[in-house]
Tab-separated table of C-alpha atoms and ligand atoms in Angstrom:
chain	number	residue	atom	x	y	z
G	1	UNK	CA	-5.257	-16.533	3.507
G	2	UNK	CA	-6.071	-15.318	-0.035
G	3	UNK	CA	-5.406	-11.625	-0.638
G	4	UNK	CA	-8.489	-9.533	-1.302
G	5	UNK	CA	-8.509	-7.607	-4.580
G	6	UNK	CA	-7.494	-4.322	-2.924
G	7	UNK	CA	-4.273	-6.006	-1.702
G	8	UNK	CA	-3.363	-7.359	-5.112
G	9	UNK	CA	-0.759	-5.215	-6.825
G	10	UNK	CA	-2.068	-3.617	-10.000
G	11	UNK	CA	-0.600	-5.084	-13.152
G	12	UNK	CA	0.683	-2.944	-16.001
G	13	UNK	CA	0.522	-4.317	-19.528
G	14	UNK	CA	3.340	-2.854	-21.592
G	15	UNK	CA	3.434	-2.906	-25.401
G	16	UNK	CA	6.316	-1.772	-27.624
G	17	UNK	CA	5.273	-1.173	-31.220
G	18	UNK	CA	7.549	0.026	-34.031
G	19	UNK	CA	6.855	2.863	-36.423
G	20	UNK	CA	7.139	2.164	-40.146
G	21	UNK	CA	8.083	4.108	-43.255
G	22	UNK	CA	6.073	3.499	-46.414
G	23	UNK	CA	8.040	2.840	-49.614
G	24	UNK	CA	4.709	2.758	-51.470
G	25	UNK	CA	2.303	5.167	-49.826
G	26	UNK	CA	-1.204	4.736	-48.542
G	27	UNK	CA	-2.759	7.997	-49.701
G	28	UNK	CA	-6.499	8.349	-50.185
G	29	UNK	CA	-9.380	6.237	-48.923
G	30	UNK	CA	-12.460	4.820	-50.628
G	31	UNK	CA	-14.452	4.398	-47.483
G	32	UNK	CA	-13.971	4.226	-43.767
G	33	UNK	CA	-10.341	3.128	-43.357
G	34	UNK	CA	-10.372	1.379	-46.759
G	35	UNK	CA	-7.165	2.388	-48.533
G	36	UNK	CA	-7.455	3.449	-52.176
G	37	UNK	CA	-4.356	1.394	-52.983
G	38	UNK	CA	-2.039	-1.241	-51.540
G	39	UNK	CA	0.975	0.064	-49.650
G	40	UNK	CA	4.398	-1.387	-48.817
G	41	UNK	CA	6.487	-0.324	-45.832
G	42	UNK	CA	9.617	-1.042	-43.855
G	43	UNK	CA	9.137	-1.599	-40.135
G	44	UNK	CA	11.584	0.462	-38.081
G	45	UNK	CA	13.630	-0.687	-35.122
G	46	UNK	CA	14.595	2.209	-32.810
G	47	UNK	CA	11.579	4.414	-33.530
G	48	UNK	CA	8.806	2.903	-31.465
G	49	UNK	CA	5.995	3.746	-29.056
G	50	UNK	CA	5.898	2.195	-25.583
G	51	UNK	CA	2.430	2.120	-24.037
G	52	UNK	CA	1.359	0.890	-20.594
G	53	UNK	CA	-2.238	0.105	-19.683
G	54	UNK	CA	-3.641	-0.491	-16.180
G	55	UNK	CA	-7.148	-0.740	-14.752
G	56	UNK	CA	-8.536	2.602	-13.675
G	57	UNK	CA	-11.787	4.159	-12.478
G	58	UNK	CA	-12.008	6.281	-15.634
G	59	UNK	CA	-10.060	6.607	-18.882
G	60	UNK	CA	-6.929	8.696	-18.430
G	61	UNK	CA	-4.304	9.100	-21.108
G	62	UNK	CA	-0.794	10.515	-20.603
G	63	UNK	CA	1.568	11.196	-23.485
G	64	UNK	CA	5.214	11.736	-22.511
G	65	UNK	CA	4.002	12.213	-18.919
G	66	UNK	CA	1.479	14.892	-19.817
G	67	UNK	CA	-2.246	14.343	-19.236
G	68	UNK	CA	-4.250	14.600	-22.477
G	69	UNK	CA	-7.715	16.119	-22.494
G	70	UNK	CA	-10.375	14.320	-24.477
G	71	UNK	CA	-10.687	17.314	-26.800
G	72	UNK	CA	-6.958	17.960	-27.332
G	73	UNK	CA	-5.411	17.270	-30.757
G	74	UNK	CA	-3.770	13.952	-29.815
G	75	UNK	CA	-6.278	13.149	-27.066
G	76	UNK	CA	-9.343	13.099	-29.315
G	77	UNK	CA	-7.984	10.292	-31.528
G	78	UNK	CA	-6.641	8.232	-28.627
G	79	UNK	CA	-9.773	8.320	-26.409
G	80	UNK	CA	-11.923	7.606	-29.461
G	81	UNK	CA	-9.840	4.547	-30.360
G	82	UNK	CA	-9.894	3.320	-26.771
G	83	UNK	CA	-13.677	3.546	-26.739
G	84	UNK	CA	-13.877	1.765	-30.113
G	85	UNK	CA	-11.687	-1.085	-28.790
G	86	UNK	CA	-13.751	-1.356	-25.610
G	87	UNK	CA	-16.937	-1.764	-27.634
G	88	UNK	CA	-15.331	-4.464	-29.800
G	89	UNK	CA	-14.063	-6.412	-26.777
G	90	UNK	CA	-17.356	-5.883	-24.937
G	91	UNK	CA	-15.881	-4.727	-21.611
G	92	UNK	CA	-16.523	-1.712	-19.425
G	93	UNK	CA	-13.231	-1.479	-17.565
G	94	UNK	CA	-11.676	1.990	-17.883
G	95	UNK	CA	-7.914	2.258	-18.384
G	96	UNK	CA	-5.037	4.497	-17.445
G	97	UNK	CA	-2.689	4.771	-20.398
G	98	UNK	CA	0.892	6.049	-20.339
G	99	UNK	CA	2.536	6.353	-23.699
G	100	UNK	CA	5.834	7.650	-24.976
G	101	UNK	CA	7.762	7.548	-28.207
G	102	UNK	CA	11.471	6.848	-28.487
G	103	UNK	CA	11.577	9.693	-31.020
G	104	UNK	CA	10.460	13.320	-30.638
G	105	UNK	CA	6.800	14.173	-31.225
G	106	UNK	CA	5.783	16.026	-34.402
G	107	UNK	CA	9.206	15.668	-36.030
G	108	UNK	CA	7.849	13.943	-39.141
G	109	UNK	CA	8.122	10.325	-37.989
G	110	UNK	CA	4.792	8.489	-38.045
G	111	UNK	CA	3.837	8.347	-34.368
G	112	UNK	CA	0.235	7.488	-35.231
G	113	UNK	CA	1.359	4.135	-36.712
G	114	UNK	CA	3.390	3.021	-33.690
G	115	UNK	CA	1.052	4.821	-31.261
G	116	UNK	CA	-2.176	3.182	-32.408
G	117	UNK	CA	-0.461	-0.218	-32.689
G	118	UNK	CA	0.922	0.007	-29.121
G	119	UNK	CA	-2.366	1.318	-27.707
G	120	UNK	CA	-4.338	-1.519	-29.324
G	121	UNK	CA	-1.993	-4.191	-27.946
G	122	UNK	CA	-1.706	-2.735	-24.421
G	123	UNK	CA	-5.455	-2.110	-23.992
G	124	UNK	CA	-6.447	-5.563	-25.228
G	125	UNK	CA	-3.750	-7.202	-23.116
G	126	UNK	CA	-5.076	-5.446	-20.011
G	127	UNK	CA	-8.696	-6.358	-20.683
G	128	UNK	CA	-7.862	-10.003	-21.455
G	129	UNK	CA	-5.101	-10.265	-18.787
G	130	UNK	CA	-2.602	-11.389	-21.449
G	131	UNK	CA	1.075	-11.077	-20.513
G	132	UNK	CA	2.555	-11.759	-23.928
G	133	UNK	CA	1.516	-11.932	-27.578
G	134	UNK	CA	0.977	-15.705	-27.436
G	135	UNK	CA	-1.533	-15.316	-24.597
G	136	UNK	CA	-3.199	-12.433	-26.423
G	137	UNK	CA	-3.573	-14.615	-29.543
G	138	UNK	CA	-5.032	-17.409	-27.381
G	139	UNK	CA	-7.522	-14.881	-25.970
G	140	UNK	CA	-8.791	-14.341	-29.532
G	141	UNK	CA	-6.501	-11.522	-30.661
G	142	UNK	CA	-3.738	-12.781	-32.973
G	143	UNK	CA	-1.582	-10.191	-34.758
G	144	UNK	CA	-3.815	-10.106	-37.851
G	145	UNK	CA	-6.857	-9.252	-35.730
G	146	UNK	CA	-4.914	-6.646	-33.736
G	147	UNK	CA	-3.718	-5.079	-37.002
G	148	UNK	CA	-7.291	-4.836	-38.298
G	149	UNK	CA	-8.370	-3.134	-35.062
G	150	UNK	CA	-5.395	-0.737	-34.982
G	151	UNK	CA	-6.149	0.260	-38.595
G	152	UNK	CA	-9.383	1.849	-37.390
G	153	UNK	CA	-7.314	4.319	-35.347
G	154	UNK	CA	-4.665	4.975	-37.991
G	155	UNK	CA	-4.443	3.154	-41.326
G	156	UNK	CA	-0.648	2.868	-41.389
G	157	UNK	CA	-0.682	1.263	-37.902
G	158	UNK	CA	-1.756	-2.060	-39.412
G	159	UNK	CA	1.666	-2.397	-41.078
G	160	UNK	CA	3.471	-2.095	-37.719
G	161	UNK	CA	2.395	-5.600	-36.641
G	162	UNK	CA	4.911	-7.392	-38.846
G	163	UNK	CA	8.651	-7.003	-38.974
G	164	UNK	CA	10.751	-6.423	-42.070
G	165	UNK	CA	8.930	-5.371	-45.224
G	166	UNK	CA	5.148	-5.408	-45.044
G	167	UNK	CA	2.338	-5.110	-47.570
G	168	UNK	CA	-1.126	-3.811	-46.754
G	169	UNK	CA	-3.398	-5.239	-49.411
G	170	UNK	CA	-6.588	-3.328	-50.001
G	171	UNK	CA	-8.567	-6.406	-51.118
G	172	UNK	CA	-11.940	-6.331	-52.873
G	173	UNK	CA	-13.845	-4.854	-49.933
G	174	UNK	CA	-13.055	-3.239	-46.572
G	175	UNK	CA	-13.510	-6.633	-44.916
G	176	UNK	CA	-10.983	-8.436	-47.131
G	177	UNK	CA	-8.082	-6.009	-46.684
G	178	UNK	CA	-5.108	-7.570	-44.899
G	179	UNK	CA	-1.480	-6.980	-44.022
G	180	UNK	CA	1.346	-9.486	-44.274
G	181	UNK	CA	5.107	-9.718	-44.273
G	182	UNK	CA	6.870	-9.653	-47.640
G	183	UNK	CA	10.360	-10.072	-46.204
G	184	UNK	CA	11.644	-10.782	-42.672
G	185	UNK	CA	13.814	-8.159	-40.993
G	186	UNK	CA	16.997	-10.257	-41.117
G	187	UNK	CA	16.767	-10.880	-44.867
G	188	UNK	CA	18.203	-7.563	-45.986
G	189	UNK	CA	20.038	-5.084	-43.759
G	190	UNK	CA	18.259	-1.902	-44.840
G	191	UNK	CA	18.519	1.377	-42.959
G	192	UNK	CA	16.587	4.634	-42.749
G	193	UNK	CA	18.512	7.837	-42.064
G	194	UNK	CA	15.751	10.167	-40.866
G	195	UNK	CA	16.383	13.882	-41.174
G	196	UNK	CA	13.824	15.982	-39.380
G	197	UNK	CA	13.085	19.334	-37.795
G	198	UNK	CA	14.793	19.909	-34.426
G	199	UNK	CA	11.724	21.377	-32.805
G	200	UNK	CA	8.124	20.191	-33.231
G	201	UNK	CA	6.436	21.309	-36.448
G	202	UNK	CA	2.694	21.455	-36.065
G	203	UNK	CA	0.871	20.231	-39.135
G	204	UNK	CA	-1.667	22.571	-40.703
G	205	UNK	CA	-3.341	19.598	-42.305
G	206	UNK	CA	-3.465	16.222	-40.588
G	207	UNK	CA	-2.876	13.065	-42.611
G	208	UNK	CA	-6.598	12.234	-42.183
G	209	UNK	CA	-7.513	15.521	-43.886
G	210	UNK	CA	-4.802	14.841	-46.502
G	211	UNK	CA	-6.355	11.468	-47.378
G	212	UNK	CA	-9.660	13.234	-48.036
G	213	UNK	CA	-7.967	15.741	-50.372
G	214	UNK	CA	-6.057	13.144	-52.408
G	215	UNK	CA	-8.954	12.508	-54.787
G	216	UNK	CA	-9.137	16.196	-55.710
G	217	UNK	CA	-5.789	15.879	-57.529
G	218	UNK	CA	-6.065	15.253	-61.284
G	219	UNK	CA	-3.077	12.924	-60.862
G	220	UNK	CA	-4.918	10.681	-58.439
G	221	UNK	CA	-6.676	8.589	-61.122
G	222	UNK	CA	-3.448	8.187	-63.067
G	223	UNK	CA	-1.716	7.090	-59.865
G	224	UNK	CA	-4.378	4.495	-59.191
G	225	UNK	CA	-4.218	3.116	-62.697
G	226	UNK	CA	-0.457	2.618	-62.404
G	227	UNK	CA	-0.646	0.834	-59.033
G	228	UNK	CA	-0.818	-2.857	-60.080
G	229	UNK	CA	2.319	-2.421	-62.226
G	230	UNK	CA	4.106	-0.482	-59.502
G	231	UNK	CA	3.364	-3.114	-56.848
G	232	UNK	CA	4.680	-5.811	-59.192
G	233	UNK	CA	7.949	-3.910	-59.663
G	234	UNK	CA	8.369	-3.260	-55.933
G	235	UNK	CA	7.879	-6.929	-55.155
G	236	UNK	CA	10.340	-7.967	-57.875
G	237	UNK	CA	13.034	-5.583	-56.615
G	238	UNK	CA	12.535	-6.895	-53.069
G	239	UNK	CA	12.636	-10.544	-54.136
G	240	UNK	CA	15.823	-9.981	-56.127
G	241	UNK	CA	17.419	-7.807	-53.427
G	242	UNK	CA	18.022	-5.300	-56.201
G	243	UNK	CA	18.757	-2.151	-54.198
G	244	UNK	CA	19.194	0.195	-57.165
G	245	UNK	CA	15.863	-0.896	-58.596
G	246	UNK	CA	14.166	-0.639	-55.198
G	247	UNK	CA	15.682	2.778	-54.528
G	248	UNK	CA	14.560	4.141	-57.901
G	249	UNK	CA	11.026	2.933	-57.224
G	250	UNK	CA	11.046	4.441	-53.723
G	251	UNK	CA	12.173	7.825	-55.025
G	252	UNK	CA	9.753	7.855	-57.974
G	253	UNK	CA	6.922	7.014	-55.569
G	254	UNK	CA	7.960	9.801	-53.168
G	255	UNK	CA	7.922	12.313	-56.036
G	256	UNK	CA	4.516	11.095	-57.195
G	257	UNK	CA	3.193	11.418	-53.630
G	258	UNK	CA	4.561	14.987	-53.422
G	259	UNK	CA	2.959	15.809	-56.784
G	260	UNK	CA	-0.459	14.411	-55.819
G	261	UNK	CA	-0.374	16.577	-52.688
G	262	UNK	CA	0.854	19.633	-54.600
G	263	UNK	CA	-1.998	19.343	-57.111
G	264	UNK	CA	-4.772	18.736	-54.574
G	265	UNK	CA	-7.322	21.427	-53.786
G	266	UNK	CA	-6.180	23.099	-51.615
G	267	UNK	CA	-2.566	22.110	-52.338
G	268	UNK	CA	-0.610	20.400	-49.603
G	269	UNK	CA	3.068	20.343	-48.749
G	270	UNK	CA	4.787	19.126	-45.610
G	271	UNK	CA	8.379	19.883	-46.631
G	272	UNK	CA	10.322	23.039	-45.856
G	273	UNK	CA	12.706	24.561	-48.420
G	274	UNK	CA	15.703	23.038	-46.561
G	275	UNK	CA	14.164	19.610	-46.897
G	276	UNK	CA	13.597	20.131	-50.629
G	277	UNK	CA	17.292	21.052	-50.850
G	278	UNK	CA	18.088	17.825	-49.068
G	279	UNK	CA	16.266	15.809	-51.743
G	280	UNK	CA	18.600	17.302	-54.342
G	281	UNK	CA	21.582	16.631	-52.055
G	282	UNK	CA	20.707	12.922	-51.790
G	283	UNK	CA	20.646	12.698	-55.580
G	284	UNK	CA	23.971	14.507	-55.804
G	285	UNK	CA	25.533	12.100	-53.270
G	286	UNK	CA	24.458	9.274	-55.498
G	287	UNK	CA	25.685	10.755	-58.739
G	288	UNK	CA	28.854	12.463	-57.501
G	289	UNK	CA	29.975	10.159	-54.695
G	290	UNK	CA	28.406	6.928	-55.830
G	291	UNK	CA	26.564	6.551	-52.514
G	292	UNK	CA	23.618	4.153	-52.846
G	293	UNK	CA	20.917	6.156	-51.058
G	294	UNK	CA	17.390	7.115	-52.072
G	295	UNK	CA	14.917	9.484	-50.440
G	296	UNK	CA	11.330	9.176	-49.443
G	297	UNK	CA	8.990	11.445	-47.486
G	298	UNK	CA	5.898	11.105	-45.333
G	299	UNK	CA	3.107	13.417	-44.201
G	300	UNK	CA	5.491	15.457	-42.045
G	301	UNK	CA	8.544	17.712	-42.079
G	302	UNK	CA	11.145	14.967	-42.530
G	303	UNK	CA	13.122	13.211	-45.230
G	304	UNK	CA	13.851	9.488	-44.916
G	305	UNK	CA	16.986	8.317	-46.695
G	306	UNK	CA	16.833	4.621	-47.428
G	307	UNK	CA	20.159	2.829	-47.813
G	308	UNK	CA	21.890	-0.415	-46.899
G	309	UNK	CA	23.042	-0.423	-43.272
G	310	UNK	CA	26.775	-0.350	-44.196
G	311	UNK	CA	26.582	3.190	-45.595
G	312	UNK	CA	24.115	4.706	-43.099
G	313	UNK	CA	26.792	6.273	-40.898
G	314	UNK	CA	28.599	7.757	-43.896
G	315	UNK	CA	25.331	9.331	-45.041
G	316	UNK	CA	24.607	10.684	-41.580
G	317	UNK	CA	28.016	12.375	-41.439
G	318	UNK	CA	27.624	13.886	-44.889
G	319	UNK	CA	24.265	15.399	-43.990
G	320	UNK	CA	25.515	16.655	-40.672
G	321	UNK	CA	28.391	18.433	-42.422
G	322	UNK	CA	26.149	20.077	-44.996
G	323	UNK	CA	22.868	20.771	-43.173
G	324	UNK	CA	22.940	22.292	-39.717
G	325	UNK	CA	19.381	22.738	-38.558
G	326	UNK	CA	18.189	19.177	-38.467
G	327	UNK	CA	18.079	16.260	-36.100
G	328	UNK	CA	19.303	13.009	-37.659
G	329	UNK	CA	18.142	9.595	-36.461
G	330	UNK	CA	19.765	6.495	-37.933
G	331	UNK	CA	17.320	3.617	-37.787
G	332	UNK	CA	17.175	0.237	-39.473
G	333	UNK	CA	14.721	-2.435	-40.502
G	334	UNK	CA	12.983	-3.813	-37.416
G	335	UNK	CA	10.912	-6.630	-35.971
G	336	UNK	CA	7.414	-7.297	-34.582
G	337	UNK	CA	5.856	-5.561	-31.541
G	338	UNK	CA	6.488	-6.882	-28.029
G	339	UNK	CA	4.271	-7.259	-24.957
G	340	UNK	CA	4.967	-7.968	-21.300
G	341	UNK	CA	3.325	-7.343	-17.946
G	342	UNK	CA	4.715	-6.313	-14.562
G	343	UNK	CA	3.455	-5.054	-11.207
G	344	UNK	CA	2.595	-1.329	-11.382
G	345	UNK	CA	5.361	0.978	-10.223
G	346	UNK	CA	8.213	-0.835	-11.991
G	347	UNK	CA	8.751	1.632	-14.751
G	348	UNK	CA	11.869	0.469	-16.580
G	349	UNK	CA	11.252	-0.624	-20.153
U	1	LIG	O1	-2.077	6.205	-41.036
U	1	LIG	P1	-2.483	7.575	-41.452
U	1	LIG	O2	-3.957	7.730	-41.589
U	1	LIG	O3	-1.862	8.618	-40.558
U	1	LIG	O4	-1.896	7.832	-42.921
U	1	LIG	C1	-0.531	7.801	-43.168
U	1	LIG	C2	-0.233	8.056	-44.580
U	1	LIG	C3	1.236	8.205	-44.918
U	1	LIG	O5	2.034	8.161	-43.760
U	1	LIG	C4	1.451	9.552	-45.589
U	1	LIG	C5	1.699	7.147	-45.892
U	1	LIG	C6	1.795	5.743	-45.357
U	1	LIG	O6	1.463	4.827	-46.105
U	1	LIG	O7	2.267	5.565	-44.221
């Protein structure tokens, strides 16, 4: 006898999506989610968001096991994106969402990139009953389409759909922007030694508000004018696997990003004095100890030290010896998101 629907076990759709660190930053928008410039990032491996979606009688979102209100800081963005996705897909089914990051919240690692990517995949998988990315593509949602949808929740999320090194091209109009892989993850063993605050640091200014301020900096126009040349140099360094060249570009870009924020009205800074000291320390390690490592930063209280995987542990130890109040996460270049389904109640990832 066929089981009636109430006897069917509920199915959970589980997406793992990586975070990414931008070598060339997306900072400033020309219109709704239309980046002012192209950006280039490295997809991470360990730092990811895992999101489960199941059918529910109303939308309910849990982050690290805690229920989020629709008007809470994180809740607002997540419920809004869920509703946006539902309208695009043209369904009414409400969802229960459970999400957690493999890295601490508000420590300066971009959880909105991995979070919005994982939410987009899990929600669409549940609505279309897709148990893997191939089925989701067959249902009309290939990675490129998912990336374009995730971008509406958080711009940088669109780069988390490809592994390795990824470019988000702004195109000639909002509709022609796209993201694509510049280099697969196994082409160059790059690592990211992430040094961040041990306890959550709440941001006074969100990255969305920061994007809006970018154009108030007198340096913003200069930055934009230099972009085509900068992108060319980044791509050359990547093609030639020239780490010194790439590192110098990454660091120069990080300093330009810091300067644009510092000269915005009102001025913006996400780094603490200790983290500024760390920037100088990374340079000293390079000059004094010949360690090939270059820093970058993001819109959070963290410094990302980009190096080749062979020296990552050495760098971690050096920082641990010299700086005592930070958490250090050693991550490396990573691959594409993953999707699977399972009967509800089986919670291992
Ligand atoms: O994706 P958003 O809107 O949170 O913006 C992120 C911007 C930066 O992280 C500062 C830079 C980037 O390109 O990831």
